[in-house]
């Protein structure tokens, strides 16, 4: 019997054995490509780290820093995170860049202050963090010395204990959507109200209310819970996606910054669908 095994059967068997490896390669794309997708897309690092003019991103300044966040408790200046060795992060090791992003601690031990959402970045998976670092290595180095930030409030000594390992989210639309809306896209950072003392009121996740002053006036983060009157429970999926990716509200009104619509527009259809699945799943709040 054994000697009579037709070649075709063996070929089929070999193909079957090869398949899992192929599927794995698809699930783990090239880290630089994945990193670009995250940094230039859902994570929108450039929304803060790429300086803007009236026409949008200043040309040739991708991730070169300098944007100022002027608020009562601080005057924060976005860092140059290009690989320039003098004014950027070119001399940092991969592990040092990774620690800065996920734990908010620089190589010299200084803490990174707000508004960078480190609290949420602590949940970035190991694979995605490595991908972000790999991509940041490939952006053109830009020589641009930025002023230091000034914090008129105490910064915490750390954002928590060291983060050892973070797994990918479970392969389920709501779990993937929660990961996109939290650690990667930080929707929850802006759309969750603040308590007195500057802490987020997490039990009111998605209820909105934070104010964002800027050249556009003051925009107020909306209630994005499924509440039918106060939130977006009455919106269709298409209306939600138009708001997130194009900045056009359900009633056709053009929405204001600082939400990074153009970055979210680069998300894959699957990630956008998972984001909507998560938005539909959170508790409806008035
Ligand atoms: C909401 C605005 C905001 C977002 C979003 C943001 N950052 Fe930052 N980031 C800042 C500011 C402001 C600083 C400087 C803070 C300070 O001086 O303590 C900073 C500092 C850093 C530093 C430290 C650099 C240095 O030279 O000290 C790194 C690295 C960094 N950011 C990477 C990233 C990456 C990667 C992303 C996206 C995953 C990101 N940031 C998203 C605002 C932001
Ligand atoms: C930097 C802060 C910020 C981040 C991050 C952010 N948003 Fe927003 N969002 C706002 C603000 C401010 C508005 C109100 C804009 C306006 O009314 O002109 C808004 C409006 C919206 C609206 C329209 C709601 C309505 O009733 O008009 C939706 C939906 C929305 N955001 C969903 C999201 C999702 C999903 C994410 C993450 C992928 C996200 N936002 C990330 C600040 C933010």
XYZ file of N, CA, C and O in Angstrom, residues 215-286:
288
model
N -7.572 76.923 17.167
C -7.888 77.985 16.202
C -9.332 77.898 15.705
O -9.886 78.871 15.200
N -9.963 76.718 15.842
C -11.331 76.515 15.367
C -12.363 76.980 16.386
O -13.557 76.918 16.137
N -11.940 77.459 17.567
C -12.873 77.781 18.646
C -12.746 76.713 19.712
O -11.638 76.335 20.066
N -13.877 76.215 20.202
C -13.827 75.128 21.184
C -14.716 73.993 20.672
O -15.901 74.200 20.424
N -14.131 72.817 20.474
C -14.956 71.659 20.113
C -15.161 70.820 21.373
O -14.311 70.808 22.263
N -16.291 70.177 21.448
C -16.626 69.377 22.629
C -16.796 67.928 22.193
O -17.566 67.633 21.283
N -16.032 67.014 22.821
C -16.128 65.595 22.467
C -17.543 65.111 22.751
O -18.101 65.367 23.820
N -18.123 64.428 21.783
C -19.522 64.008 21.882
C -19.673 62.706 22.652
O -18.723 61.971 22.852
N -20.930 62.442 22.975
C -21.296 61.159 23.572
C -21.320 60.132 22.431
O -22.102 60.255 21.490
N -20.434 59.133 22.489
C -20.381 58.117 21.420
C -20.878 56.754 21.920
O -20.569 55.719 21.337
N -21.631 56.776 23.024
C -22.247 55.529 23.489
C -23.530 55.282 22.671
O -24.009 56.181 21.978
N -24.089 54.052 22.765
C -25.288 53.747 21.971
C -26.580 54.379 22.512
O -27.669 53.964 22.099
N -26.490 55.361 23.407
C -27.708 56.020 23.893
C -28.426 56.668 22.703
O -27.805 57.393 21.925
N -29.746 56.435 22.585
C -30.446 56.876 21.366
C -30.545 58.385 21.250
O -30.435 58.927 20.150
N -30.768 59.087 22.368
C -30.879 60.556 22.257
C -29.533 61.233 22.464
O -29.112 62.054 21.665
N -28.840 60.868 23.563
C -27.600 61.576 23.907
C -26.416 61.100 23.078
O -25.457 61.847 22.869
N -26.461 59.874 22.600
C -25.315 59.301 21.904
C -25.597 59.022 20.438
O -26.362 59.744 19.787
N -24.978 57.952 19.912
C -25.086 57.669 18.484
C -25.888 56.391 18.217
O -25.768 55.791 17.151
N -26.746 56.029 19.195
C -27.549 54.808 19.063
C -28.483 54.838 17.870
O -28.836 53.792 17.323
N -28.891 56.037 17.448
C -29.820 56.130 16.322
C -29.117 56.240 14.976
O -29.780 56.331 13.935
N -27.794 56.263 14.975
C -27.058 56.425 13.711
C -26.887 55.079 13.012
O -26.765 54.044 13.660
N -26.830 55.114 11.683
C -26.507 53.893 10.934
C -24.987 53.685 10.974
O -24.228 54.613 11.292
N -24.548 52.465 10.628
C -23.105 52.193 10.565
C -22.432 53.181 9.600
O -21.348 53.692 9.866
N -23.088 53.441 8.476
C -22.489 54.326 7.463
C -22.318 55.738 8.024
O -21.315 56.409 7.743
N -23.293 56.202 8.808
C -23.177 57.544 9.405
C -22.026 57.603 10.403
O -21.291 58.590 10.459
N -21.874 56.535 11.191
C -20.767 56.508 12.151
C -19.435 56.540 11.400
O -18.534 57.315 11.728
N -19.311 55.710 10.359
C -18.044 55.640 9.632
C -17.743 56.941 8.906
O -16.584 57.355 8.805
N -18.775 57.632 8.421
C -18.541 58.919 7.761
C -18.015 59.932 8.780
O -17.100 60.696 8.501
N -18.581 59.914 9.996
C -18.110 60.837 11.035
C -16.654 60.556 11.381
O -15.828 61.467 11.446
N -16.326 59.272 11.569
C -14.979 58.906 12.022
C -13.932 59.158 10.939
O -12.844 59.647 11.220
N -14.250 58.839 9.700
C -13.222 58.900 8.643
C -13.268 60.177 7.805
O -12.295 60.511 7.154
N -14.418 60.886 7.818
C -14.506 62.091 6.982
C -14.778 63.340 7.804
O -14.709 64.454 7.273
N -15.144 63.185 9.079
C -15.430 64.349 9.894
C -16.722 65.045 9.495
O -16.810 66.269 9.556
N -17.705 64.262 9.071
C -19.022 64.822 8.747
C -20.037 64.150 9.671
O -20.162 62.927 9.686
N -20.755 64.960 10.453
C -21.699 64.435 11.421
C -22.955 63.902 10.729
O -23.159 64.139 9.539
N -23.789 63.178 11.490
C -24.983 62.558 10.908
C -25.879 63.590 10.228
O -26.512 63.303 9.218
N -25.902 64.833 10.768
C -26.759 65.862 10.180
C -26.048 66.623 9.054
O -26.551 67.645 8.578
N -24.875 66.143 8.635
C -24.176 66.773 7.515
C -23.206 67.874 7.908
O -22.493 68.410 7.065
N -23.176 68.206 9.218
C -22.292 69.276 9.676
C -20.829 68.833 9.623
O -20.498 67.714 9.978
N -19.938 69.751 9.147
C -18.503 69.441 9.144
C -17.975 69.552 10.562
O -18.241 70.534 11.246
N -17.282 68.517 11.041
C -16.802 68.480 12.422
C -15.417 69.122 12.545
O -14.662 69.172 11.588
N -15.109 69.593 13.757
C -13.862 70.303 14.024
C -12.755 69.368 14.508
O -13.041 68.277 14.997
N -11.483 69.834 14.439
C -10.391 69.100 15.083
C -10.629 69.097 16.601
O -11.543 69.780 17.061
N -9.815 68.398 17.409
C -8.573 67.731 17.001
C -8.728 66.252 16.649
O -7.720 65.579 16.487
N -9.944 65.748 16.510
C -10.076 64.322 16.155
C -9.396 64.092 14.799
O -9.608 64.866 13.875
N -8.607 63.023 14.698
C -7.780 62.802 13.505
C -8.482 62.032 12.408
O -8.081 60.929 12.041
N -9.525 62.639 11.829
C -10.350 61.957 10.812
C -9.504 61.347 9.687
O -9.703 60.199 9.292
N -8.556 62.133 9.159
C -7.742 61.685 8.029
C -6.908 60.452 8.363
O -6.619 59.639 7.483
N -6.514 60.327 9.623
C -5.755 59.135 10.029
C -6.675 57.919 10.084
O -6.334 56.841 9.605
N -7.854 58.117 10.672
C -8.795 56.995 10.781
C -9.275 56.537 9.401
O -9.649 55.380 9.224
N -9.229 57.462 8.424
C -9.670 57.103 7.057
C -8.766 56.039 6.453
O -9.147 55.383 5.490
N -7.560 55.846 7.027
C -6.630 54.851 6.466
C -6.830 53.464 7.065
O -6.069 52.551 6.782
N -7.826 53.301 7.920
C -8.072 51.980 8.511
C -8.667 51.026 7.477
O -9.394 51.459 6.585
N -8.393 49.721 7.653
C -8.968 48.725 6.738
C -10.466 48.600 7.012
O -10.937 48.899 8.116
N -11.233 48.137 6.004
C -12.671 47.929 6.232
C -12.928 47.023 7.435
O -13.858 47.246 8.202
N -12.092 46.001 7.611
C -12.317 45.089 8.747
C -12.126 45.818 10.071
O -12.928 45.660 10.997
N -11.066 46.620 10.191
C -10.844 47.349 11.439
C -11.981 48.348 11.688
O -12.425 48.518 12.829
N -12.467 48.997 10.624
C -13.581 49.943 10.798
C -14.836 49.212 11.260
O -15.551 49.696 12.148
N -15.079 48.026 10.702
C -16.261 47.251 11.105
C -16.146 46.832 12.575
O -17.121 46.879 13.330
N -14.924 46.449 12.990
C -14.720 46.044 14.386
C -14.899 47.234 15.329
O -15.442 47.096 16.435
N -14.459 48.411 14.898
C -14.621 49.621 15.707
C -16.116 49.892 15.935
O -16.549 50.178 17.052
N -16.913 49.751 14.873
C -18.364 49.967 14.998
C -18.974 48.910 15.918
O -19.801 49.228 16.780
N -18.509 47.653 15.788
C -19.034 46.581 16.652
C -18.782 46.943 18.114
O -19.651 46.754 18.972
N -17.604 47.501 18.400
C -17.293 47.893 19.780
C -18.161 49.068 20.218
O -18.721 49.066 21.329
N -18.303 50.088 19.355
C -19.128 51.254 19.718
C -20.554 50.831 20.056
O -21.175 51.369 20.971
N -21.064 49.825 19.338
C -22.435 49.345 19.578
C -22.518 48.530 20.875
O -23.613 48.282 21.375
N -21.361 48.073 21.378
C -21.373 47.135 22.515
C -21.234 47.809 23.876
O -21.504 47.199 24.897
N -20.782 49.070 23.917
C -20.523 49.684 25.225
C -21.838 50.165 25.847
O -22.816 50.401 25.140
N -21.879 50.297 27.198
C -23.138 50.701 27.832
C -23.615 52.072 27.331
O -22.810 52.992 27.183
N -24.925 52.175 27.074
C -25.522 53.445 26.645
C -25.616 54.365 27.853
O -26.122 53.967 28.897
N -25.083 55.569 27.740
C -25.102 56.520 28.865
C -25.761 57.823 28.432
O -25.520 58.296 27.330
N -26.576 58.424 29.319
C -27.188 59.693 28.972
C -26.166 60.830 29.022
O -25.128 60.677 29.639
